[in-house]
Amino acid sequence: MSAPSPYGFASARLAASAIRQRIGTELPVAGIVLGSGLGGLAQRIVAAVSMPFGDVPGFPTVTVVGHAGQLIAGTLAGRQVIALAGRFHMYEGHDAALAGFSVRVLHALGARTLFVSNAAGGIRRTFRAGDLMLIRDQLNLTGRNPLVGALEPGDERFPDMSEPYDNEYARQLGAHALTLGIPLQEGVYGGLLGPTYETPSEVRMLAALGADAVGMSTVPEVIVARALAMRVAGISCITNLAAGISPHPLSHAEVLETTTRVASRFEALVERFVERLA
Ligand code: HPA
């Protein structure tokens, strides 16, 4: 029998109660995780109260450039939301359970819908840097799983993963994109541990396995969300073509440059999604 996880149900409840003391007790219609360079959505949140991750019990401080490391609560399109500008990655040396812990905290705060976003490399040949991709499924190629360990209260022991990203949410996002005139690709997100970008051979392997985009986050969050029966919507910002497809070396600077370019389209889409959420 393993010891209780420091990133489990009890710790999430503790974190949620500290957050509520700061931001109030209004229930969020959604929790939103903002990926690298996509934190600008926080500026659209009205009457926002923010809390640095360092003030949340159980959260370590964020180390990645392009990630603010703040929790922001307030209204987006008139709806109460809680956004996380920044996340915990396994390549920083964090446990898979910590990578999923922020989702447990959002759940403890009352969120039953999770919106995830990330920067990703484009594998599918028709993708271009700057495309937004509706995530339809994921490949967990991290070698880790955030649910390993003692069963947490409220978790499924063997969560069904046949619809990790909610079909109805995907349909809604497709419709919103059409209405707003935002081109939207769709595909499968391949999640790797990182922190190296892939080799060209690895990218060919990922393509053969069915990945349309590749990144280093999101997968543990979505696994935890499904274990808690949360419904998930997800968007990848294709910030670059993956290694071997891109004509030049990959860099985090390019990733952030592209997210800046597409931020307003991304934000408009998330805002509409939240506005129309039942
Ligand atoms: N590979 C992995 N992660 C990424 C990439 C990539 O090409 N681009 C942005 N995040």
GROMACS .gro file of C-alpha atoms and ligand atoms in nm:
model
  288
    1MET     CA    1   0.000   0.000   0.000
    2SER     CA    2   0.152   0.333  -0.103
    3ALA     CA    3   0.141   0.646   0.115
    4PRO     CA    4  -0.129   0.907   0.037
    5SER     CA    5  -0.022   1.122  -0.257
    6PRO     CA    6   0.074   1.484  -0.179
    7TYR     CA    7  -0.113   1.563  -0.503
    8GLY     CA    8  -0.434   1.379  -0.429
    9PHE     CA    9  -0.786   1.454  -0.311
   10ALA     CA   10  -0.697   1.579   0.039
   11SER     CA   11  -0.429   1.820  -0.086
   12ALA     CA   12  -0.663   1.947  -0.358
   13ARG     CA   13  -0.930   2.023  -0.098
   14LEU     CA   14  -0.676   2.214   0.109
   15ALA     CA   15  -0.559   2.414  -0.194
   16ALA     CA   16  -0.918   2.486  -0.297
   17SER     CA   17  -1.007   2.621   0.045
   18ALA     CA   18  -0.705   2.857   0.042
   19ILE     CA   19  -0.802   2.972  -0.310
   20ARG     CA   20  -1.164   3.034  -0.208
   21GLN     CA   21  -1.049   3.254   0.077
   22ARG     CA   22  -0.872   3.471  -0.180
   23ILE     CA   23  -1.116   3.467  -0.472
   24GLY     CA   24  -1.456   3.401  -0.319
   25THR     CA   25  -1.690   3.109  -0.345
   26GLU     CA   26  -1.866   3.155  -0.679
   27LEU     CA   27  -1.875   2.825  -0.872
   28PRO     CA   28  -1.686   2.830  -1.203
   29VAL     CA   29  -1.857   2.706  -1.521
   30ALA     CA   30  -1.513   2.601  -1.642
   31GLY     CA   31  -1.151   2.568  -1.546
   32ILE     CA   32  -0.915   2.681  -1.820
   33VAL     CA   33  -0.549   2.586  -1.853
   34LEU     CA   34  -0.353   2.833  -2.063
   35GLY     CA   35  -0.051   2.695  -2.245
   36SER     CA   36   0.282   2.857  -2.331
   37GLY     CA   37   0.228   3.207  -2.468
   38LEU     CA   38  -0.152   3.177  -2.444
   39GLY     CA   39  -0.186   3.349  -2.106
   40GLY     CA   40  -0.321   3.667  -2.270
   41LEU     CA   41  -0.673   3.531  -2.228
   42ALA     CA   42  -0.639   3.633  -1.863
   43GLN     CA   43  -0.667   3.997  -1.975
   44ARG     CA   44  -1.020   3.928  -2.101
   45ILE     CA   45  -1.130   3.810  -1.758
   46VAL     CA   46  -1.338   4.081  -1.591
   47ALA     CA   47  -1.329   4.159  -1.218
   48ALA     CA   48  -1.031   3.931  -1.208
   49VAL     CA   49  -0.871   3.825  -0.883
   50SER     CA   50  -0.537   3.660  -0.929
   51MET     CA   51  -0.325   3.448  -0.704
   52PRO     CA   52   0.037   3.351  -0.774
   53PHE     CA   53   0.090   2.974  -0.786
   54GLY     CA   54   0.342   3.019  -0.504
   55ASP     CA   55   0.052   3.114  -0.272
   56VAL     CA   56  -0.146   2.799  -0.349
   57PRO     CA   57  -0.071   2.525  -0.093
   58GLY     CA   58   0.087   2.231  -0.276
   59PHE     CA   59   0.185   2.427  -0.590
   60PRO     CA   60   0.556   2.474  -0.658
   61THR     CA   61   0.665   2.793  -0.837
   62VAL     CA   62   0.663   2.797  -1.218
   63THR     CA   63   0.995   2.801  -1.401
   64VAL     CA   64   0.910   2.809  -1.773
   65VAL     CA   65   0.945   3.133  -1.972
   66GLY     CA   66   0.607   3.225  -2.124
   67HIS     CA   67   0.417   3.086  -1.826
   68ALA     CA   68   0.302   3.341  -1.570
   69GLY     CA   69   0.226   3.097  -1.289
   70GLN     CA   70  -0.096   3.263  -1.179
   71LEU     CA   71  -0.446   3.152  -1.104
   72ILE     CA   72  -0.704   3.406  -1.226
   73ALA     CA   73  -1.070   3.399  -1.129
   74GLY     CA   74  -1.341   3.625  -1.267
   75THR     CA   75  -1.594   3.643  -1.547
   76LEU     CA   76  -1.529   3.572  -1.913
   77ALA     CA   77  -1.818   3.664  -2.142
   78GLY     CA   78  -2.025   3.704  -1.828
   79ARG     CA   79  -1.952   3.354  -1.699
   80GLN     CA   80  -1.751   3.269  -1.391
   81VAL     CA   81  -1.423   3.095  -1.479
   82ILE     CA   82  -1.095   3.003  -1.318
   83ALA     CA   83  -0.793   3.019  -1.546
   84LEU     CA   84  -0.448   2.885  -1.478
   85ALA     CA   85  -0.183   3.085  -1.662
   86GLY     CA   86   0.089   2.824  -1.643
   87ARG     CA   87   0.105   2.457  -1.557
   88PHE     CA   88   0.336   2.193  -1.415
   89HIS     CA   89   0.530   1.982  -1.662
   90MET     CA   90   0.692   1.649  -1.599
   91TYR     CA   91   1.004   1.766  -1.783
   92GLU     CA   92   1.061   2.013  -1.498
   93GLY     CA   93   1.113   1.705  -1.281
   94HIS     CA   94   0.759   1.705  -1.144
   95ASP     CA   95   0.564   1.388  -1.075
   96ALA     CA   96   0.289   1.300  -1.319
   97ALA     CA   97   0.052   1.340  -1.023
   98LEU     CA   98   0.164   1.702  -0.979
   99ALA     CA   99   0.118   1.764  -1.352
  100GLY     CA  100  -0.245   1.663  -1.298
  101PHE     CA  101  -0.286   1.821  -0.955
  102SER     CA  102  -0.409   2.159  -1.081
  103VAL     CA  103  -0.702   1.977  -1.241
  104ARG     CA  104  -0.788   1.816  -0.908
  105VAL     CA  105  -0.784   2.163  -0.756
  106LEU     CA  106  -1.013   2.301  -1.029
  107HIS     CA  107  -1.248   2.008  -0.963
  108ALA     CA  108  -1.237   2.077  -0.588
  109LEU     CA  109  -1.331   2.438  -0.670
  110GLY     CA  110  -1.641   2.309  -0.846
  111ALA     CA  111  -1.536   2.304  -1.212
  112ARG     CA  112  -1.687   2.015  -1.408
  113THR     CA  113  -1.568   2.139  -1.747
  114LEU     CA  114  -1.198   2.163  -1.828
  115PHE     CA  115  -1.061   2.363  -2.119
  116VAL     CA  116  -0.699   2.278  -2.196
  117SER     CA  117  -0.468   2.456  -2.436
  118ASN     CA  118  -0.108   2.412  -2.538
  119ALA     CA  119   0.161   2.495  -2.789
  120ALA     CA  120   0.240   2.202  -3.015
  121GLY     CA  121   0.450   2.106  -3.314
  122GLY     CA  122   0.257   2.026  -3.631
  123ILE     CA  123   0.304   1.678  -3.773
  124ARG     CA  124   0.019   1.648  -4.020
  125ARG     CA  125   0.145   1.767  -4.358
  126THR     CA  126  -0.142   2.008  -4.416
  127PHE     CA  127  -0.077   2.198  -4.090
  128ARG     CA  128   0.095   2.537  -4.089
  129ALA     CA  129   0.252   2.731  -3.804
  130GLY     CA  130  -0.021   2.950  -3.659
  131ASP     CA  131  -0.302   2.697  -3.709
  132LEU     CA  132  -0.535   2.619  -3.423
  133MET     CA  133  -0.611   2.247  -3.381
  134LEU     CA  134  -0.914   2.109  -3.206
  135ILE     CA  135  -0.782   1.817  -3.002
  136ARG     CA  136  -0.994   1.508  -3.076
  137ASP     CA  137  -0.786   1.248  -2.893
  138GLN     CA  138  -0.446   1.201  -2.733
  139LEU     CA  139  -0.157   0.956  -2.723
  140ASN     CA  140   0.004   0.919  -2.383
  141LEU     CA  141   0.367   0.865  -2.482
  142THR     CA  142   0.512   1.018  -2.167
  143GLY     CA  143   0.577   0.681  -2.004
  144ARG     CA  144   0.396   0.812  -1.695
  145ASN     CA  145   0.044   0.819  -1.563
  146PRO     CA  146  -0.080   1.062  -1.296
  147LEU     CA  147  -0.318   0.803  -1.149
  148VAL     CA  148  -0.051   0.550  -1.049
  149GLY     CA  149  -0.072   0.494  -0.674
  150ALA     CA  150  -0.339   0.452  -0.414
  151LEU     CA  151  -0.691   0.520  -0.542
  152GLU     CA  152  -0.800   0.874  -0.457
  153PRO     CA  153  -1.152   0.941  -0.326
  154GLY     CA  154  -1.376   1.028  -0.621
  155ASP     CA  155  -1.145   0.871  -0.882
  156GLU     CA  156  -1.230   0.578  -1.102
  157ARG     CA  157  -0.972   0.300  -1.059
  158PHE     CA  158  -0.979   0.217  -1.431
  159PRO     CA  159  -1.109   0.530  -1.603
  160ASP     CA  160  -1.264   0.490  -1.944
  161MET     CA  161  -1.064   0.686  -2.201
  162SER     CA  162  -1.279   0.624  -2.507
  163GLU     CA  163  -1.382   0.992  -2.521
  164PRO     CA  164  -1.103   1.190  -2.351
  165TYR     CA  165  -1.209   1.506  -2.533
  166ASP     CA  166  -1.583   1.554  -2.522
  167ASN     CA  167  -1.751   1.503  -2.860
  168GLU     CA  168  -2.025   1.756  -2.793
  169TYR     CA  169  -1.773   2.023  -2.689
  170ALA     CA  170  -1.573   1.948  -3.004
  171ARG     CA  171  -1.885   1.996  -3.214
  172GLN     CA  172  -1.957   2.327  -3.038
  173LEU     CA  173  -1.602   2.453  -3.088
  174GLY     CA  174  -1.622   2.364  -3.457
  175ALA     CA  175  -1.947   2.557  -3.491
  176HIS     CA  176  -1.811   2.860  -3.301
  177ALA     CA  177  -1.498   2.867  -3.517
  178LEU     CA  178  -1.715   2.868  -3.829
  179THR     CA  179  -1.931   3.152  -3.695
  180LEU     CA  180  -1.628   3.358  -3.596
  181GLY     CA  181  -1.446   3.289  -3.923
  182ILE     CA  182  -1.157   3.121  -3.743
  183PRO     CA  183  -0.997   2.836  -3.940
  184LEU     CA  184  -0.981   2.529  -3.718
  185GLN     CA  185  -0.788   2.210  -3.788
  186GLU     CA  186  -0.848   1.897  -3.587
  187GLY     CA  187  -0.635   1.605  -3.482
  188VAL     CA  188  -0.466   1.385  -3.227
  189TYR     CA  189  -0.224   1.531  -2.971
  190GLY     CA  190   0.082   1.317  -2.900
  191GLY     CA  191   0.212   1.391  -2.551
  192LEU     CA  192   0.581   1.329  -2.482
  193LEU     CA  193   0.790   1.381  -2.170
  194GLY     CA  194   1.038   1.629  -2.323
  195PRO     CA  195   1.226   1.855  -2.264
  196THR     CA  196   1.410   1.785  -2.590
  197TYR     CA  197   1.217   1.851  -2.905
  198GLU     CA  198   1.184   1.540  -3.121
  199THR     CA  199   1.425   1.403  -3.376
  200PRO     CA  200   1.302   1.378  -3.737
  201SER     CA  201   1.281   0.998  -3.697
  202GLU     CA  202   1.073   1.035  -3.383
  203VAL     CA  203   0.839   1.266  -3.572
  204ARG     CA  204   0.800   1.004  -3.849
  205MET     CA  205   0.728   0.746  -3.579
  206LEU     CA  206   0.468   0.974  -3.419
  207ALA     CA  207   0.303   1.026  -3.758
  208ALA     CA  208   0.289   0.648  -3.808
  209LEU     CA  209   0.130   0.614  -3.461
  210GLY     CA  210  -0.143   0.857  -3.552
  211ALA     CA  211  -0.028   1.183  -3.392
  212ASP     CA  212  -0.112   1.502  -3.580
  213ALA     CA  213   0.064   1.730  -3.333
  214VAL     CA  214   0.320   1.683  -3.059
  215GLY     CA  215   0.380   1.852  -2.726
  216MET     CA  216   0.500   1.808  -2.369
  217SER     CA  217   0.194   1.881  -2.156
  218THR     CA  218  -0.184   1.835  -2.130
  219VAL     CA  219  -0.198   1.453  -2.131
  220PRO     CA  220  -0.174   1.405  -1.750
  221GLU     CA  221  -0.427   1.685  -1.695
  222VAL     CA  222  -0.680   1.521  -1.924
  223ILE     CA  223  -0.626   1.180  -1.763
  224VAL     CA  224  -0.699   1.326  -1.417
  225ALA     CA  225  -1.001   1.513  -1.554
  226ARG     CA  226  -1.147   1.191  -1.695
  227ALA     CA  227  -1.081   1.002  -1.372
  228LEU     CA  228  -1.296   1.271  -1.207
  229ALA     CA  229  -1.560   1.252  -1.485
  230MET     CA  230  -1.494   1.609  -1.596
  231ARG     CA  231  -1.577   1.696  -1.958
  232VAL     CA  232  -1.279   1.822  -2.155
  233ALA     CA  233  -1.234   2.058  -2.449
  234GLY     CA  234  -0.890   2.123  -2.594
  235ILE     CA  235  -0.711   2.342  -2.845
  236SER     CA  236  -0.350   2.316  -2.960
  237CYS     CA  237  -0.178   2.614  -3.110
  238ILE     CA  238   0.047   2.476  -3.382
  239THR     CA  239   0.347   2.699  -3.314
  240ASN     CA  240   0.592   2.532  -3.551
  241LEU     CA  241   0.621   2.240  -3.787
  242ALA     CA  242   0.772   1.942  -3.607
  243ALA     CA  243   1.139   1.849  -3.647
  244GLY     CA  244   1.228   1.722  -3.993
  245ILE     CA  245   0.919   1.890  -4.139
  246SER     CA  246   1.030   2.238  -4.034
  247PRO     CA  247   1.307   2.375  -4.257
  248HIS     CA  248   1.487   2.526  -3.954
  249PRO     CA  249   1.583   2.428  -3.596
  250LEU     CA  250   1.308   2.451  -3.334
  251SER     CA  251   1.319   2.703  -3.052
  252HIS     CA  252   1.103   2.814  -2.762
  253ALA     CA  253   1.136   3.169  -2.901
  254GLU     CA  254   0.957   3.059  -3.220
  255VAL     CA  255   0.687   2.890  -3.011
  256LEU     CA  256   0.618   3.212  -2.817
  257GLU     CA  257   0.633   3.426  -3.134
  258THR     CA  258   0.363   3.216  -3.301
  259THR     CA  259   0.135   3.210  -2.997
  260THR     CA  260   0.150   3.591  -2.988
  261ARG     CA  261   0.041   3.598  -3.353
  262VAL     CA  262  -0.264   3.373  -3.302
  263ALA     CA  263  -0.354   3.475  -2.946
  264SER     CA  264  -0.654   3.689  -3.043
  265ARG     CA  265  -0.815   3.408  -3.249
  266PHE     CA  266  -0.755   3.161  -2.969
  267GLU     CA  267  -0.901   3.398  -2.711
  268ALA     CA  268  -1.211   3.474  -2.919
  269LEU     CA  269  -1.279   3.103  -2.957
  270VAL     CA  270  -1.244   3.025  -2.586
  271GLU     CA  271  -1.457   3.325  -2.496
  272ARG     CA  272  -1.738   3.213  -2.726
  273PHE     CA  273  -1.716   2.858  -2.596
  274VAL     CA  274  -1.753   2.975  -2.236
  275GLU     CA  275  -2.029   3.219  -2.326
  276ARG     CA  276  -2.240   2.942  -2.483
  277LEU     CA  277  -2.161   2.672  -2.226
  278ALA     CA  278  -2.484   2.520  -2.096
  279HPA     N1  279   0.753   1.943  -3.008
  279HPA     C1  280   0.719   1.929  -2.879
  279HPA     N2  281   0.660   2.024  -2.808
  279HPA     C2  282   0.633   2.140  -2.869
  279HPA     C3  283   0.666   2.163  -3.004
  279HPA     C4  284   0.729   2.058  -3.077
  279HPA     O1  285   0.761   2.070  -3.196
  279HPA     N3  286   0.625   2.290  -3.035
  279HPA     C5  287   0.570   2.341  -2.920
  279HPA     N4  288   0.574   2.251  -2.821
   0.00000   0.00000   0.00000
